[in-house]
Coordinates of C-alpha atoms and ligand atoms in Angstrom, one line a residue:
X1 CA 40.9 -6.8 17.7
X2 CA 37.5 -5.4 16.2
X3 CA 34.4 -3.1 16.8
X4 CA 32.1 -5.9 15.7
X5 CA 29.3 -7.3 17.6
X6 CA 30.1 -10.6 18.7
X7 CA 27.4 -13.3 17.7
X8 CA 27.2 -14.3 22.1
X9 CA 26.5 -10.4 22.3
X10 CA 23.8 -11.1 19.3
X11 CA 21.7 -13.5 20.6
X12 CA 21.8 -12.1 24.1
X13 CA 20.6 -8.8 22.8
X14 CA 18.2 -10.2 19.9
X15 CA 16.4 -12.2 22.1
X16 CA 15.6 -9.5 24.5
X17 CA 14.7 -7.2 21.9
X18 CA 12.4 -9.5 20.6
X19 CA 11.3 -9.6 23.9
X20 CA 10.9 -6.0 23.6
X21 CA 8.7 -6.2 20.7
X22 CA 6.5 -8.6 22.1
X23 CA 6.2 -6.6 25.0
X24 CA 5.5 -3.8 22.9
X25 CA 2.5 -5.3 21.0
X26 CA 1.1 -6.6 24.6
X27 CA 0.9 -3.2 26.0
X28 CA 0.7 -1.0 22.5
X29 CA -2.6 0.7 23.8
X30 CA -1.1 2.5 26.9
X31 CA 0.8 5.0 24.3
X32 CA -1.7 7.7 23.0
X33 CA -1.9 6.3 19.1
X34 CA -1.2 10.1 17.6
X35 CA 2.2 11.1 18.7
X36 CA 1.9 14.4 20.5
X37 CA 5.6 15.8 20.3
X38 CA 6.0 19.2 18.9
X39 CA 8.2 19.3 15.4
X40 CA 12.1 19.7 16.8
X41 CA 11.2 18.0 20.4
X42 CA 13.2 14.4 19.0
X43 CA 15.8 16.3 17.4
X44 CA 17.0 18.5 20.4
X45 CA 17.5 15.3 22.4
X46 CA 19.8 13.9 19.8
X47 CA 23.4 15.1 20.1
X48 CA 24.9 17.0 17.1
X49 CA 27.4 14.5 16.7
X50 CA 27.8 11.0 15.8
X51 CA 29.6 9.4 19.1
X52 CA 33.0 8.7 18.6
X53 CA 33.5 6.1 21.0
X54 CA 30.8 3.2 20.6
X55 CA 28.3 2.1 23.6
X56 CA 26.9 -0.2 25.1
X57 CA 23.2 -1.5 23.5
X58 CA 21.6 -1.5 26.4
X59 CA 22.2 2.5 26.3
X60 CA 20.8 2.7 23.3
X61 CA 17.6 1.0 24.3
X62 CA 17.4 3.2 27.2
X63 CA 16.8 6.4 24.5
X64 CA 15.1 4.3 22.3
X65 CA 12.5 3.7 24.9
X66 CA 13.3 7.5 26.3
X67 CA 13.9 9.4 22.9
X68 CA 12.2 7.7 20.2
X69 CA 9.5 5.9 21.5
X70 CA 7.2 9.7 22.4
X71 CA 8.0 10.7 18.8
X72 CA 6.0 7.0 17.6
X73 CA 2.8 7.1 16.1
X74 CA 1.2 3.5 17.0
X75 CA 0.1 2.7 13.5
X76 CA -0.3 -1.2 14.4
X77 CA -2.4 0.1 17.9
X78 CA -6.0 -1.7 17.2
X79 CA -7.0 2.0 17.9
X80 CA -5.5 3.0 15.0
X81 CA -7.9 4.2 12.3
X82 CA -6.2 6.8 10.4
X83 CA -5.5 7.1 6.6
X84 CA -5.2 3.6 5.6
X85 CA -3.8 0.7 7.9
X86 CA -0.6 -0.6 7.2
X87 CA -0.9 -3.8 9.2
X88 CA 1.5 -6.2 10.8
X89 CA 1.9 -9.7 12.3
X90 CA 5.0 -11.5 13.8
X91 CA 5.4 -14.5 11.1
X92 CA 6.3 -10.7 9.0
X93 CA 8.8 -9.7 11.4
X94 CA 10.1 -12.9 11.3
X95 CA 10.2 -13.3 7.6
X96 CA 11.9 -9.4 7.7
X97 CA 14.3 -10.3 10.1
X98 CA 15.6 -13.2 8.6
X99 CA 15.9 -11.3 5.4
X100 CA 17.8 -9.2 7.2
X101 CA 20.0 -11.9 8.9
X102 CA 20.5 -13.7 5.2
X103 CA 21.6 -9.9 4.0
X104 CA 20.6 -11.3 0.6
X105 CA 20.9 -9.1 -2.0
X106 CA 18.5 -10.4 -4.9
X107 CA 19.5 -8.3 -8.1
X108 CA 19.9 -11.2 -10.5
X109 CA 18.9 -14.9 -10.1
X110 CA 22.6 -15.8 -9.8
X111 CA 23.0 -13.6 -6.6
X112 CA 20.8 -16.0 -4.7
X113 CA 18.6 -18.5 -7.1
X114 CA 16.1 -18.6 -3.5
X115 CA 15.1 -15.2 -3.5
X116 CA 14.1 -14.9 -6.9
X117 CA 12.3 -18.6 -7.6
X118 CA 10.8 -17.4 -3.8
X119 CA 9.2 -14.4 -5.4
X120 CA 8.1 -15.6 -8.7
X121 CA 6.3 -18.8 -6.7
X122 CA 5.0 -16.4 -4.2
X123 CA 3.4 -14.3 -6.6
X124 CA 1.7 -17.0 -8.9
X125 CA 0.5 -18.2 -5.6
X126 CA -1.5 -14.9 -5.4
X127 CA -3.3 -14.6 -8.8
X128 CA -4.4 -17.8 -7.8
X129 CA -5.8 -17.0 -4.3
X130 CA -7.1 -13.6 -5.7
X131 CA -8.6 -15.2 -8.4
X132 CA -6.6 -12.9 -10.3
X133 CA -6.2 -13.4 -14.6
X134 CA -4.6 -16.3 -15.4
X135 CA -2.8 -14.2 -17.6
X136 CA -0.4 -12.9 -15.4
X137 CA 1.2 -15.7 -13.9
X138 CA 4.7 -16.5 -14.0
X139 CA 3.8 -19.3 -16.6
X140 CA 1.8 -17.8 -19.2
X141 CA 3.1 -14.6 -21.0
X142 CA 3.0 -12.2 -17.5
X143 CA 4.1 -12.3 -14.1
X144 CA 4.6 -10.7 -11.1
X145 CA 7.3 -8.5 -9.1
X146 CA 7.8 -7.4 -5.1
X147 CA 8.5 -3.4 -5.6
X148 CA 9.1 -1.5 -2.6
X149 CA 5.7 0.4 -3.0
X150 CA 2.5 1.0 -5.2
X151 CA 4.3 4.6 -6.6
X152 CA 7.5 2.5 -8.0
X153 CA 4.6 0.0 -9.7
X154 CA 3.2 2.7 -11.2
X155 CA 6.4 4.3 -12.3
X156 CA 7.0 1.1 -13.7
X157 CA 3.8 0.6 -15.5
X158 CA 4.5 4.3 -17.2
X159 CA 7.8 3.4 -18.1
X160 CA 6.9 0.1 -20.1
X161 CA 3.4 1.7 -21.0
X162 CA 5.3 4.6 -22.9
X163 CA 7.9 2.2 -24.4
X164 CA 5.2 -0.2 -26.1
X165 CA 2.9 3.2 -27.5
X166 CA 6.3 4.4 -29.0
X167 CA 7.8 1.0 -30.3
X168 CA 10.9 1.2 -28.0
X169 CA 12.0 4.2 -29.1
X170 CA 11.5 6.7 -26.4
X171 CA 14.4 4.8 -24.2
X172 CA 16.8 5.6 -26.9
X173 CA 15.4 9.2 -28.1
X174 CA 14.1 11.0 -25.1
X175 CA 11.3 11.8 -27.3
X176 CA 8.5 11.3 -25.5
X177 CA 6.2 14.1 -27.5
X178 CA 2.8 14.0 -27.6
X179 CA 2.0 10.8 -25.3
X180 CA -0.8 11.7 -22.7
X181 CA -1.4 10.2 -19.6
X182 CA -5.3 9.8 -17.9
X183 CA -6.5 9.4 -14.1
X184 CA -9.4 10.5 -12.2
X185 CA -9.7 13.5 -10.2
X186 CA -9.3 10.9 -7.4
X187 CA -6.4 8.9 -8.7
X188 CA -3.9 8.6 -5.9
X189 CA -0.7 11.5 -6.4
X190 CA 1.6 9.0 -6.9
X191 CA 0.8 9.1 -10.9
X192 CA 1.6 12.4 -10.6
X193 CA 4.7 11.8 -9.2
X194 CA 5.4 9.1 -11.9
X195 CA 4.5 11.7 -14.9
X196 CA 7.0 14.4 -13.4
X197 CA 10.0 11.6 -13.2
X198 CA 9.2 10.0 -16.6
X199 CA 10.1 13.7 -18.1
X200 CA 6.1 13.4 -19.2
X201 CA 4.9 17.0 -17.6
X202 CA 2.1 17.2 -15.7
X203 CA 0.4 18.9 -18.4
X204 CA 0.2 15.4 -20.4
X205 CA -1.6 14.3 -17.7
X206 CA -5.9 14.7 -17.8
X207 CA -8.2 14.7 -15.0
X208 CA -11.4 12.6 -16.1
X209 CA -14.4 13.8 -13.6
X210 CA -16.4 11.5 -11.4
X211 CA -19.7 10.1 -10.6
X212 CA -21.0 10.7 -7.5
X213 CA -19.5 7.9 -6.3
X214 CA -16.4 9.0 -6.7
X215 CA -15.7 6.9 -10.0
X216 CA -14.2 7.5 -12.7
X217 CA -16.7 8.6 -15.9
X218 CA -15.8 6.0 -18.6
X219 CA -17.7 8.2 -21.3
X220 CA -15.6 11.3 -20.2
X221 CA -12.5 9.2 -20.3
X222 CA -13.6 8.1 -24.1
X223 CA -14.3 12.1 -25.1
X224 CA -11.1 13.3 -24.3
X225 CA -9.1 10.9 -25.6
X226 CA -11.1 11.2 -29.1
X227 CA -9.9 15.2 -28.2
X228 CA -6.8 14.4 -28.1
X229 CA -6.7 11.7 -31.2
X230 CA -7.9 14.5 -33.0
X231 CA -5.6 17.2 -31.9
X232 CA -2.9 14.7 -33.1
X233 CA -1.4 13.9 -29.7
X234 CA -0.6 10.1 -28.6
X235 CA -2.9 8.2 -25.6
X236 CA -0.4 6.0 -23.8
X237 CA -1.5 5.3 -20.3
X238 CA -4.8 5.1 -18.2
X239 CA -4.7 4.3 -14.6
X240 CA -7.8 3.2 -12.8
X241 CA -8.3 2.3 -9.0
X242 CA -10.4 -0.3 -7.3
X243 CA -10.5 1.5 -3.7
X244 CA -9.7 5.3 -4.5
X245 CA -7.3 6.8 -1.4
X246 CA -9.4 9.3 -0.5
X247 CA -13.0 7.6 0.1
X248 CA -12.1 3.9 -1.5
X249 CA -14.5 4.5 -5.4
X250 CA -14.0 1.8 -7.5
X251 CA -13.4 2.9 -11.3
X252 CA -15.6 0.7 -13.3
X253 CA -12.6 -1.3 -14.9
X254 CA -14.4 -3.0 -17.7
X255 CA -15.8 -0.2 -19.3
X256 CA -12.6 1.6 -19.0
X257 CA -10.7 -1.8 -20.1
X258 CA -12.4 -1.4 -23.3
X259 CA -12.1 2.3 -24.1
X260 CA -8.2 1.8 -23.7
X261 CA -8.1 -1.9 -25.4
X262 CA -10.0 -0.2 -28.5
X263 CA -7.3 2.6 -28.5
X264 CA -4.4 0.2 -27.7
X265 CA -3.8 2.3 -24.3
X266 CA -1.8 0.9 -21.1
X267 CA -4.3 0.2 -18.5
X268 CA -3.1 0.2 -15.2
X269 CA -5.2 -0.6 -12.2
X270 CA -4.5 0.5 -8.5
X271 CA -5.9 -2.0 -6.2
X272 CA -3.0 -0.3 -3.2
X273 CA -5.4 -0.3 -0.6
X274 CA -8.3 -2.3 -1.2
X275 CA -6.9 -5.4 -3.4
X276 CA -6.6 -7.8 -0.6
X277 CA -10.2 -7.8 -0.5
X278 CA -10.1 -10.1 -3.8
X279 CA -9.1 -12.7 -1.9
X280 CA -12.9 -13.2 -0.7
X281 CA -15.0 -14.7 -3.3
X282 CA -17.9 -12.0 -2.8
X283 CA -15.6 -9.2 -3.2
X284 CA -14.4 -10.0 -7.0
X285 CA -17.2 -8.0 -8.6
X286 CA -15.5 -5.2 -7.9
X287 CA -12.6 -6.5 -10.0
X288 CA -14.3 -7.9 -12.9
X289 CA -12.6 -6.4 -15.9
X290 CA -8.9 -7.0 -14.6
X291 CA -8.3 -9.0 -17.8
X292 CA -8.4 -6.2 -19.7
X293 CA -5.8 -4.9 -17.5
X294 CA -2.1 -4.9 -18.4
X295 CA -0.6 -4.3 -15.3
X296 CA -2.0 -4.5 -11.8
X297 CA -1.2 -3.2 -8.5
X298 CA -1.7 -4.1 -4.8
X299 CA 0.2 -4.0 -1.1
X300 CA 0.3 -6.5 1.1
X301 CA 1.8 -3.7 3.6
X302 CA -1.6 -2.2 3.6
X303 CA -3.7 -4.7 4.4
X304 CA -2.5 -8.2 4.5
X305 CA -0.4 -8.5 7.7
X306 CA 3.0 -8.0 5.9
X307 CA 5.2 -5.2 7.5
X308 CA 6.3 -2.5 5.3
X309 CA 7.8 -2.3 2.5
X310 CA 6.1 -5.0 0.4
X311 CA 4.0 -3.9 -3.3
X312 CA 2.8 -6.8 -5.3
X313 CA 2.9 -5.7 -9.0
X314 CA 2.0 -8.1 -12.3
X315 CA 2.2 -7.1 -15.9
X316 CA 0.1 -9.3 -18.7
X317 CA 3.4 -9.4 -20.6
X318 CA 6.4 -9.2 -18.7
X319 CA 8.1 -8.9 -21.8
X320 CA 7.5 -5.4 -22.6
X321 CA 8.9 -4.4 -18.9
X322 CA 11.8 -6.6 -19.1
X323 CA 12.7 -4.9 -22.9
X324 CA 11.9 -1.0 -21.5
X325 CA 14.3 -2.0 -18.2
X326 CA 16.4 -4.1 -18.7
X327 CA 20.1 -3.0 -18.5
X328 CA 23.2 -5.3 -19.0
X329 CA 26.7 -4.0 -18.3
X330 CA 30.0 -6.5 -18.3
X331 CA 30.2 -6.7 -14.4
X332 CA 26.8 -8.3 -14.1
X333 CA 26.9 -10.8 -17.1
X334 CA 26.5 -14.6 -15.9
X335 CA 25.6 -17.6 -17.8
X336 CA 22.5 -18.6 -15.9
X337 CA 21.4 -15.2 -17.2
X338 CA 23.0 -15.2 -20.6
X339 CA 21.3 -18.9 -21.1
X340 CA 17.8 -17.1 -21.1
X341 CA 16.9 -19.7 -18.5
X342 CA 16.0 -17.7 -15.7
X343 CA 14.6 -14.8 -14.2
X344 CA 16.3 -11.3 -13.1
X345 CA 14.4 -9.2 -11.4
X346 CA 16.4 -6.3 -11.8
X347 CA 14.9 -5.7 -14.7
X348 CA 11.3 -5.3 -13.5
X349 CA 12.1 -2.3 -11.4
X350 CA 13.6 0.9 -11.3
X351 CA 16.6 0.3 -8.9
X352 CA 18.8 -2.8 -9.0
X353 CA 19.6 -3.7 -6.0
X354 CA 16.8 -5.9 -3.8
X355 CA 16.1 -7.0 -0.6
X356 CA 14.6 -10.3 -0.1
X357 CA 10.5 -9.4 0.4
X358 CA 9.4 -12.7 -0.3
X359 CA 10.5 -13.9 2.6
X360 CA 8.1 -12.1 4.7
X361 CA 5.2 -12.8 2.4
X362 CA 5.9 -16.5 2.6
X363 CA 5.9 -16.3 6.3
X364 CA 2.5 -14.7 6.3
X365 CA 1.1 -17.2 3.7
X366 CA 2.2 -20.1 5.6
X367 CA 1.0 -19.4 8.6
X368 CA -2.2 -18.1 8.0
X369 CA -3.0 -19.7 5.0
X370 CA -5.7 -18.4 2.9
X371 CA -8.4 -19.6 5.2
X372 CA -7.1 -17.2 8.3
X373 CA -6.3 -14.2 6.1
X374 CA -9.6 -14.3 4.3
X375 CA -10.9 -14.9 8.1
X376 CA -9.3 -11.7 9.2
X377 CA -10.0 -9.8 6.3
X378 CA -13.8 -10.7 6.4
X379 CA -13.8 -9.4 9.9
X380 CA -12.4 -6.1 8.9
X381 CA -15.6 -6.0 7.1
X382 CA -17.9 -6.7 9.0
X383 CA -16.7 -5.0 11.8
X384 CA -17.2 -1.7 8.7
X385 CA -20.5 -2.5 8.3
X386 CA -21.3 -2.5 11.9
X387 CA -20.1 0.7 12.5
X388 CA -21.5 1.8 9.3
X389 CA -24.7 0.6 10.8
X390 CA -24.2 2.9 14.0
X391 CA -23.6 5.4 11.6
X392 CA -26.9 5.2 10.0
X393 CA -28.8 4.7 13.2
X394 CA -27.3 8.1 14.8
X395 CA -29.4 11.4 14.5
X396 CA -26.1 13.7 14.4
X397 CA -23.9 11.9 12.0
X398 CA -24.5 11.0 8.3
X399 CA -22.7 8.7 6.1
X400 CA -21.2 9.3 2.8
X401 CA -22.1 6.0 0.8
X402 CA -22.0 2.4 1.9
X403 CA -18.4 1.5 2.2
X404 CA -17.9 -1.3 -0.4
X405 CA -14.5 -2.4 1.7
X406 CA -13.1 -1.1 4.8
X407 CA -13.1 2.0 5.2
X408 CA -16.5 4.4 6.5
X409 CA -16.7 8.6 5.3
X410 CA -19.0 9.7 7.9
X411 CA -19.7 13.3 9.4
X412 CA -21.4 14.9 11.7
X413 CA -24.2 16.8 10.7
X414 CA -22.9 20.5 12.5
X415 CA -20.8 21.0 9.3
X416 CA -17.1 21.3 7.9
X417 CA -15.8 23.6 10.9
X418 CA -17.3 21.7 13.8
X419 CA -16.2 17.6 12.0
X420 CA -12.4 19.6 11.6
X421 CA -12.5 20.7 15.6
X422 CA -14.3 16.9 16.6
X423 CA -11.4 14.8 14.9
X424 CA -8.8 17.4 16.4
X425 CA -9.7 16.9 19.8
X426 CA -10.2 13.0 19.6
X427 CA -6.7 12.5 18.3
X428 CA -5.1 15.4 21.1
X429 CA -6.6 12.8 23.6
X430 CA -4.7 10.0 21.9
X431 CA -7.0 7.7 22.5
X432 CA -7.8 6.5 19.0
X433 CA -6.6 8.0 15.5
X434 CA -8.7 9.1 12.4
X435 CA -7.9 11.6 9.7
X436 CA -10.1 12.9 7.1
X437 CA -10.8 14.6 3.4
X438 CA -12.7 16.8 1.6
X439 CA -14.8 16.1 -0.9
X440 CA -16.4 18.5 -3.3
X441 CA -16.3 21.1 -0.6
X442 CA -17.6 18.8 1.9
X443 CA -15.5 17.4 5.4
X444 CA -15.6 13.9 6.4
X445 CA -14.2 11.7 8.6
X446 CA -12.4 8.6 7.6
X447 CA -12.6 5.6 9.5
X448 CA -10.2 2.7 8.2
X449 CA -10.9 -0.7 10.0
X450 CA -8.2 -3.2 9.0
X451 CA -5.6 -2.8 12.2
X452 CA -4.2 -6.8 13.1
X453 CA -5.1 -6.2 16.7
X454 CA -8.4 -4.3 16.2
X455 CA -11.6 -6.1 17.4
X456 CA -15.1 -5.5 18.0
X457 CA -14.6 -4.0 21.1
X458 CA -12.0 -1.4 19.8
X459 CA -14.4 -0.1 17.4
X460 CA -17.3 -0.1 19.6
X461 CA -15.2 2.2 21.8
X462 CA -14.1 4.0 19.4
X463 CA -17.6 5.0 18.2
X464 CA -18.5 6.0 21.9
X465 CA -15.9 8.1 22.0
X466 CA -16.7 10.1 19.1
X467 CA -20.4 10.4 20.2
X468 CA -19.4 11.3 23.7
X469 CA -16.8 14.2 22.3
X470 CA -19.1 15.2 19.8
X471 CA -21.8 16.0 22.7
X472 CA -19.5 17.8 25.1
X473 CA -17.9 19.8 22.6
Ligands
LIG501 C1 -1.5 4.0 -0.5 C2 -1.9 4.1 -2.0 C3 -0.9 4.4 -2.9 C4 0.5 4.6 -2.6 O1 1.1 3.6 -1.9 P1 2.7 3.5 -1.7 O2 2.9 2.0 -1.7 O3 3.0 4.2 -0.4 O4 3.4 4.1 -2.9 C5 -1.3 4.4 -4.2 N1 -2.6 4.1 -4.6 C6 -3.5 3.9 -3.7 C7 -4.9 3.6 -4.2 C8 -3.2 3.8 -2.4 O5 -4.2 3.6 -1.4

């Protein structure tokens, strides 16, 4: 006798549940896309034990649909506009489900030679559609890595960053004194978060000030590294963002490129949000530079139709990562590995243990091929500049800067208090989702367009109903 699931019981309960999701996706915007549950509400409806006996699936669907499904925030509604999409598409479930079904786990090559040559194809194939450096394909000296997220990239990027300013001693000493660390003051936190678990201190880490676009000031960058040079502490690391979190600035990479190439300085550029947008021709100006960069950072679970969690992360020369991670003890020793032959990508990441990501990205490659993803993403952007043109046309509201990507900062003109109470009420009535940021004082409005369902009409609606709410409030 066993507990297990039988695989009759499997595909009688898969199917319907991908019945479910289907069903789900068809009738997404009947939920209000801003969960409105208090904090505690899921919690008390959960019983403070595990169940002893087991049950019956179809009674777990029932709370799933009773329980969970209140406490959901519809991030793949097409009403959904908030912080930064993180869109979907059903060749990605697919691709995640079978990676689930394989239960691959993809630490070495050996452990399943498909996941890794996958992965390494996968991301080749991607310099090539982003018109990416050459230099950091698989082939030539670089090459890229799935990671869970663009914070573990980052981390990553530190890691081998500090290693190659300190000649590979760092990993052995734990002397890590006098390396400093730069971003903007618009840098996304999760360099922050690297510098606190590299042991750097946040202290080693400067702030270079911004245009007034947002970007960071190549010649303030220079100055305080030459500060530091002189004060007789070590430059290591410079991140730089195409698409800045907060209202999507793009760093001016060459220039920066070149203060850290003359200084022999990591440069690491976060492309997280906005990099799929490389994959149109028109858009690579905003990139130019990225040869100067030695490693580079973008996720698909942003804003390429690939369900979370899926970062794709290149270094110029993988062999600086694969020296500052790479571990080897007896229990994982293999020939295939010991031969030099082949790739392990535990050693281009933090933890060791992978799931198989490619999958998913294959899926969404091959069926939409690059023509239908850069025919979706170029609608995301014009479907921004529409409402951008609204925007402009409207007496009450005032726009930022013209969004370079997908994503609008616009406000209304009755000031921080009024913009705070205006997005409030619009997300209580659930009918669409935005969030905001400050900006040197100022409150705006952020409007992200990239959702796989959201169309012209979505946004047009959306637009009304801000106007409307704005005018009865
Ligand atoms: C979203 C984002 C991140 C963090 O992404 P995770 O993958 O969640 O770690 C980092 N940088 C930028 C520019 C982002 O937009």
């Amino acid at each position: 006798m066993n507990y297990h699931m039988s695989p009759e019981q499997f595909r009688e309960e898969g199917k319907k549940l991908i019945d479910w999701i289907a069903d789900y996706y068809e009738q997404v915007e009947k939920y209000p896309v801003l969960s409105q549950v208090q904090p505690g509400n899921i919690t008390k409806q959960l019983p403070n034990n595990a169940p002893e006996k087991g049950e019956e699936f179809s009674t777990v669907m029932k709370d799933v649909e009773q329980i969970i499904m209140p406490g959901i925030t519809h991030w793949q509604s097409p009403n959904f506009f908030a912080y930064f999409q993180s869109n979907n598409s059903f060749p990605s479930i697919l691709g995640d489900l079978l990676s689930s079904g394989l239960g691959v786990q993809g630490m070495l090559w050996a452990t399943s030679p498909a996941c890794t040559e996958l992965e390494t194809r996968v991301m080749d194939w991607l310099v090539d559609l982003k018109g990416l450096p050459k230099h950091f394909k698989s082939t030539e000296n670089g090459g890229g890595v799935i990671q869970d997220t663009a914070s573990s990239a980052v981390l990553a990027a530190l890691l081998a960053a500090r290693e190659r300013k300190t000649n590979f001693a760092c990993n052995q000493t734990g002397d890590n004194s006098g390396l400093v660390a730069y971003i903007s003051t618009q840098t996304h936190s999760s360099v922050e978060k690297g510098v606190k678990v590299m042991g750097l201190g946040t202290d080693r880490l400067r702030r270079i000030e911004v245009d007034r676009h947002f970007a960071m000031r190549p010649d303030l960058l220079e100055k305080q590294i030459q500060q530091d040079l002189e004060a007789g502490l070590k430059p290591f690391f410079v991140c730089a963002t195409i698409g800045t979190t907060s209202s999507n600035a793009v760093d001016p990479i060459e220039a920066i490129g070149r203060v850290c190439r003359q200084h022999s300085i990591w440069l690491h550029v976060d492309a997280a949000m906005s990099g799929t947008a490389a994959l149109l021709p028109d858009y690579r100006q905003y990139f130019e530079g990225l040869e100067l960069a030695d490693s580079y950072a973008f996720n698909p679970h942003k804003w390429m139709f690939t369900n979370f969690d899926c970062d794709c992360f290149w270094v110029a020369d993988k062999a600086v990562l694969i020296k500052t991670l790479s571990i080897l003890p007896e229990y994982l020793k293999n020939e295939a590995t010991e031969k030099g032959a082949v790739i392990d990508y535990r050693d281009w990441h933090v933890q060791l243990g992978r799931r198989f990501r490619s999958l998913k990205l294959w899926f969404v490659l091959r069926h939409y091929g690059a023509e239908g993803l850069r025919y979706h993403i170029n609608q995301h952007i014009e479907l921004t500049q529409l409402f951008t043109e609204w925007v402009k046309d409207s007496d009450d509201f005032e726009l930022l800067s013209e969004p370079p990507f997908n994503l609008v900062l616009f406000r209304h003109t009755k000031g921080n208090e009024f913009n705070k109470y205006l997005m409030d009420c619009l997300n209580k009535d659930g009918k669409i989702y935005l969030t905001h940021t400050v900006l040197n004082g100022t409150f705006w409005l952020r409007m992200s367009i990239g959702q796989t369902q959201t169309e012209e009409r979505h946004v047009q609606e959306a637009w009304r109903l801000i106007k409307e709410k704005a005018e009865t409030l």
